[in-house]
mmCIF file of C-alpha atoms in Angstrom:
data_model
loop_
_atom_site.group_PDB
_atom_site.id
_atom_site.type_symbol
_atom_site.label_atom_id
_atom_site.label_comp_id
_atom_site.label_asym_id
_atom_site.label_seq_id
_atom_site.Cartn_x
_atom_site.Cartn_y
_atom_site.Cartn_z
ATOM 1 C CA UNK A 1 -50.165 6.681 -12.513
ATOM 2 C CA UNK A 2 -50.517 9.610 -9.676
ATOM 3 C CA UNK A 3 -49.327 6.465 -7.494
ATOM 4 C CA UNK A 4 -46.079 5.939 -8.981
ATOM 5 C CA UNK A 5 -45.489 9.878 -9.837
ATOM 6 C CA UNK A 6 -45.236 10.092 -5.768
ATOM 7 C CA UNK A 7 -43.156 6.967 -5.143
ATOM 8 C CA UNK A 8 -40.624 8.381 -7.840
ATOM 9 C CA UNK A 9 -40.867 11.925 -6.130
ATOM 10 C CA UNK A 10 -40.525 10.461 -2.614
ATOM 11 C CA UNK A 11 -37.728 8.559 -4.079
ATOM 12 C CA UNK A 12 -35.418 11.114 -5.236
ATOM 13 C CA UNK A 13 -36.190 13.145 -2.277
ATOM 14 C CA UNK A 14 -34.815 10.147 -0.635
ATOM 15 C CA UNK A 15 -31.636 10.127 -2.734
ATOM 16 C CA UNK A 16 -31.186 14.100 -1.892
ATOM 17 C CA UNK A 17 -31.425 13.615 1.451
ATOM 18 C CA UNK A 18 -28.848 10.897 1.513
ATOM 19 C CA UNK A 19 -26.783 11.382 -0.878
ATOM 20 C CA UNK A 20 -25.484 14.763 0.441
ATOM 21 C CA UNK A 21 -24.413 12.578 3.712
ATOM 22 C CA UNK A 22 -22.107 10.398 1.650
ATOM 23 C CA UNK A 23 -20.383 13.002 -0.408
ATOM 24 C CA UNK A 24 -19.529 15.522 3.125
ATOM 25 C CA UNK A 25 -17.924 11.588 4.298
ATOM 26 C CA UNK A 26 -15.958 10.714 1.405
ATOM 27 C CA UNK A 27 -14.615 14.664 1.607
ATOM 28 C CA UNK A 28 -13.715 14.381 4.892
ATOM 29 C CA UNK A 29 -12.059 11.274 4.454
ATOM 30 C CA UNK A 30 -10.275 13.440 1.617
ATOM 31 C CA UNK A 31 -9.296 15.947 3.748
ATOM 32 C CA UNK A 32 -7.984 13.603 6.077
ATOM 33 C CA UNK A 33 -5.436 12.057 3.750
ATOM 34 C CA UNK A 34 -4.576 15.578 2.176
ATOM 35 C CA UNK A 35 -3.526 16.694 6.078
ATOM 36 C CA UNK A 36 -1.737 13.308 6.711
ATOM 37 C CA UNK A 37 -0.161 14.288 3.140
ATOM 38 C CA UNK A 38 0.704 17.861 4.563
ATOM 39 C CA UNK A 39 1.857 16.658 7.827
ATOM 40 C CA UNK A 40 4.467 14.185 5.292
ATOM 41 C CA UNK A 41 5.741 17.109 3.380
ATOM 42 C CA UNK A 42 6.291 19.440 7.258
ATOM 43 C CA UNK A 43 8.043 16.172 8.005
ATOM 44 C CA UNK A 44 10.273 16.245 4.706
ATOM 45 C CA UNK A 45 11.107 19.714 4.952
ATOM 46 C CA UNK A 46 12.421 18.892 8.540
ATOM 47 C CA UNK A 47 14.554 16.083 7.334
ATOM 48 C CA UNK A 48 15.789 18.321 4.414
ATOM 49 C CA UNK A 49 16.883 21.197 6.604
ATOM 50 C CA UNK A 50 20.339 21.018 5.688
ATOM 51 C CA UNK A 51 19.636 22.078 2.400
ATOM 52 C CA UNK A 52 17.337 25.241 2.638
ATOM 53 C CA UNK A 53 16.171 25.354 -1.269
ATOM 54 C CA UNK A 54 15.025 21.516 -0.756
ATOM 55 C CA UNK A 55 13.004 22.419 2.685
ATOM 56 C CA UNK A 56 11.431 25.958 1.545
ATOM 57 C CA UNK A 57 10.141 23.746 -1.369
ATOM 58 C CA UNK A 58 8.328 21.172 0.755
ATOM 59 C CA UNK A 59 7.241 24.110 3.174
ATOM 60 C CA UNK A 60 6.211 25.405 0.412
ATOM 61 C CA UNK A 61 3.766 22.084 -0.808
ATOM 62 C CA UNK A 62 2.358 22.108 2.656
ATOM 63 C CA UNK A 63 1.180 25.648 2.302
ATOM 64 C CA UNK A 64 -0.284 24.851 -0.636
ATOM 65 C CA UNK A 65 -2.315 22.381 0.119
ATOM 66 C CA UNK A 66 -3.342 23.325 3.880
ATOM 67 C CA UNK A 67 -6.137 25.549 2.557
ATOM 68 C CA UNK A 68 -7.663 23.289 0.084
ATOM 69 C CA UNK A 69 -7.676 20.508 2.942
ATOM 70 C CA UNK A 70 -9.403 22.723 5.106
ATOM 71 C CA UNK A 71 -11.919 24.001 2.624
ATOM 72 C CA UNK A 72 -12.632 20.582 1.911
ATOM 73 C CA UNK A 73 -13.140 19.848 5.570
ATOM 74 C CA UNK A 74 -15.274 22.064 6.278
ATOM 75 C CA UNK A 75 -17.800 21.679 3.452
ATOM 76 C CA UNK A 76 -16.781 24.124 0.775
ATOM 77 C CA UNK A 77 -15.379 21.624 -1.808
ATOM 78 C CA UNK A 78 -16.349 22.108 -4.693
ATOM 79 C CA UNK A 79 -13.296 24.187 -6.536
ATOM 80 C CA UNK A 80 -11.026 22.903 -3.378
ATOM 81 C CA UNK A 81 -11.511 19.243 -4.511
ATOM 82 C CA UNK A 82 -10.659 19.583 -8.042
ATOM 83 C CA UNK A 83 -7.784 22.218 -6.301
ATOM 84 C CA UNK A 84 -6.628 19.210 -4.222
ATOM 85 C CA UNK A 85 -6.984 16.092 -7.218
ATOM 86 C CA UNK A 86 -4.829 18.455 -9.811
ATOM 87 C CA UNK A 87 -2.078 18.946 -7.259
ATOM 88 C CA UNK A 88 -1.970 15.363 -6.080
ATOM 89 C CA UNK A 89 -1.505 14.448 -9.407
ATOM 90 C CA UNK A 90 1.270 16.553 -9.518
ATOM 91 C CA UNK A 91 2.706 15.905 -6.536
ATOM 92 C CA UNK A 92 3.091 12.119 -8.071
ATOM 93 C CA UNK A 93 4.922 13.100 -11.376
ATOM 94 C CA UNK A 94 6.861 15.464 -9.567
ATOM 95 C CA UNK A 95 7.985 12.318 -6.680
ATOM 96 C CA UNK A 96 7.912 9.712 -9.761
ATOM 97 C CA UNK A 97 9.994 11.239 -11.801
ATOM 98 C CA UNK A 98 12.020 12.346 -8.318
ATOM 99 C CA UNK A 99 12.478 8.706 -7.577
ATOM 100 C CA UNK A 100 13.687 7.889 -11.162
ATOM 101 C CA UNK A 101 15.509 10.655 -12.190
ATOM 102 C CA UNK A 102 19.426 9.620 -12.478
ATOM 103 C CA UNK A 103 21.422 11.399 -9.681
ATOM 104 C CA UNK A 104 18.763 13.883 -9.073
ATOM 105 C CA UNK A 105 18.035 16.155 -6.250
ATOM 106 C CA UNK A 106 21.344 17.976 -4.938
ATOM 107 C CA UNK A 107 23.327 14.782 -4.795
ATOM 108 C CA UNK A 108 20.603 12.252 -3.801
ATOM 109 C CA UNK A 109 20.329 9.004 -5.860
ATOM 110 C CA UNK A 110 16.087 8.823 -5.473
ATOM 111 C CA UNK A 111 16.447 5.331 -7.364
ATOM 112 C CA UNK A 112 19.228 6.268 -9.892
ATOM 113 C CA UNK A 113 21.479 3.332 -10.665
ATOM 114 C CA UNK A 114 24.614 3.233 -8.398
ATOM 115 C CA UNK A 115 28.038 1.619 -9.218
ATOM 116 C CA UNK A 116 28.196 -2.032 -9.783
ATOM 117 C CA UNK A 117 30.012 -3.094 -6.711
ATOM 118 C CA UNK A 118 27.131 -1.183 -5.263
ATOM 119 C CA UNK A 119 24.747 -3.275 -6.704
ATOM 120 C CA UNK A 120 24.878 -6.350 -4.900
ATOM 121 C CA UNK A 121 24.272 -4.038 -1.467
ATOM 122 C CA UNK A 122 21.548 -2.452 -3.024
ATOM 123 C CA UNK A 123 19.515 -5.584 -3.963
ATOM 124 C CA UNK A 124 19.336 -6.391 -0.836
ATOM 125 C CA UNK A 125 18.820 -3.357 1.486
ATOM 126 C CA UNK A 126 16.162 -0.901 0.390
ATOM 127 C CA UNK A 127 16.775 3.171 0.534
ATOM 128 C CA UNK A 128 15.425 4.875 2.806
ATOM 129 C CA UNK A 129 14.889 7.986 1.249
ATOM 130 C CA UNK A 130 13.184 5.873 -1.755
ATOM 131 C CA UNK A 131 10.590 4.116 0.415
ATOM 132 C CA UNK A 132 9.365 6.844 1.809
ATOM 133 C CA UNK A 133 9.407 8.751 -1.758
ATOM 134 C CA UNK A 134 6.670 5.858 -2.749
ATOM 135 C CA UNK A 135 5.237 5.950 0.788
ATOM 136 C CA UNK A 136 4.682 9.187 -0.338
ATOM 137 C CA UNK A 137 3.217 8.753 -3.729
ATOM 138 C CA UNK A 138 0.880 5.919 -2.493
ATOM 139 C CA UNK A 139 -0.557 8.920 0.129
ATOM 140 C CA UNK A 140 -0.930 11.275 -2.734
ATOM 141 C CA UNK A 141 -2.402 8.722 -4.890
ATOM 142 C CA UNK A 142 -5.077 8.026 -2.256
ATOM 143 C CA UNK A 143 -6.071 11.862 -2.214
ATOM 144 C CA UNK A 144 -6.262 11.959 -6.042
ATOM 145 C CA UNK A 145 -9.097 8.632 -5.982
ATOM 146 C CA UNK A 146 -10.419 10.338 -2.990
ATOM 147 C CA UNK A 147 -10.892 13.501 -4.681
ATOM 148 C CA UNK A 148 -12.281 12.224 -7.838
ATOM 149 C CA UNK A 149 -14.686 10.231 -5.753
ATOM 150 C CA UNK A 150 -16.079 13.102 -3.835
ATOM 151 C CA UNK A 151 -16.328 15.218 -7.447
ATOM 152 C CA UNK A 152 -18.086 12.481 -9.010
ATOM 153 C CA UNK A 153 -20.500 12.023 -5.669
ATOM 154 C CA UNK A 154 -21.307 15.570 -6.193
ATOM 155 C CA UNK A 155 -21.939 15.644 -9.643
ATOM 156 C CA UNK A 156 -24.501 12.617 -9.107
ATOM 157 C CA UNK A 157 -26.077 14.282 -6.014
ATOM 158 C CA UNK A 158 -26.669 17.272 -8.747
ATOM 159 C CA UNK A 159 -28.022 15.371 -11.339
ATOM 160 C CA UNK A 160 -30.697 13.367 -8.935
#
């Protein structure tokens, strides 16, 4: 009985020890994406310069999530990683409905349904602006799974 008391013990000060390791990875990797994500919305903003309202708002996504992507990079992630999962989240209903909105945007089409002369064009060349709208979504989609990964890591490195 005392036997298997010290295996258990031994074993979940195993699981402490390593489970810390995997959570600080998967945030990094987080963090990572959230600053490739950042470095997409600087980007955006530069291609939107000719209309100011359009850049100050991407500025303005960056900014947001710089500091929660560098909380979460160095360590402190525990109210940054939920910060960073409920505004990727966002960021993809806000580019979803973006890319489907009819005539949305100042004049962009984002996916709204053009003329039908237009539509034989369309079929076969894909917009520019709407690829990298998905591109986009796809990036923020892999910091929301990212982020819920890391939370749920945590939680089980808490419970053990």
């Amino acid at each position: 009985m005392r036997t298997e008391l010290t295996v258990a013990t031994a074993a979940i000060a195993d699981a402490r020890r390593r489970s810390p390791a995997k959570v600080r990875g998967a945030a990094r990797l987080c963090a990572a994406i959230a600053f490739g994500s950042v470095a997409a919305h600087l980007w955006m903003a530069w291609a939107h310069r000719a209309m100011p309202w359009e850049a100050a708002l991407m500025l303005l996504m960056a900014a947001v999530c710089l500091p929660c992507a560098v909380a979460v990079w160095g360590g402190a992630h525990e109210r940054a990683v939920r910060a960073l999962f409920a505004m990727s989240l966002t960021m993809v209903a806000v580019h979803a409905a973006l890319l489907m909105g009819q005539g949305a945007m100042g004049g962009h089409r984002h996916g709204a349904m053009g003329a039908m002369d237009e539509m034989g064009a369309a079929a076969t060349t894909a917009d520019p602006l709407a690829v990298a709208m998905l591109a986009i979504i796809a990036l923020e989609l892999g910091v929301a799974m990212l982020a819920a990964s890391v939370m749920r890591r945590a939680r089980a490195c808490a419970t053990v």
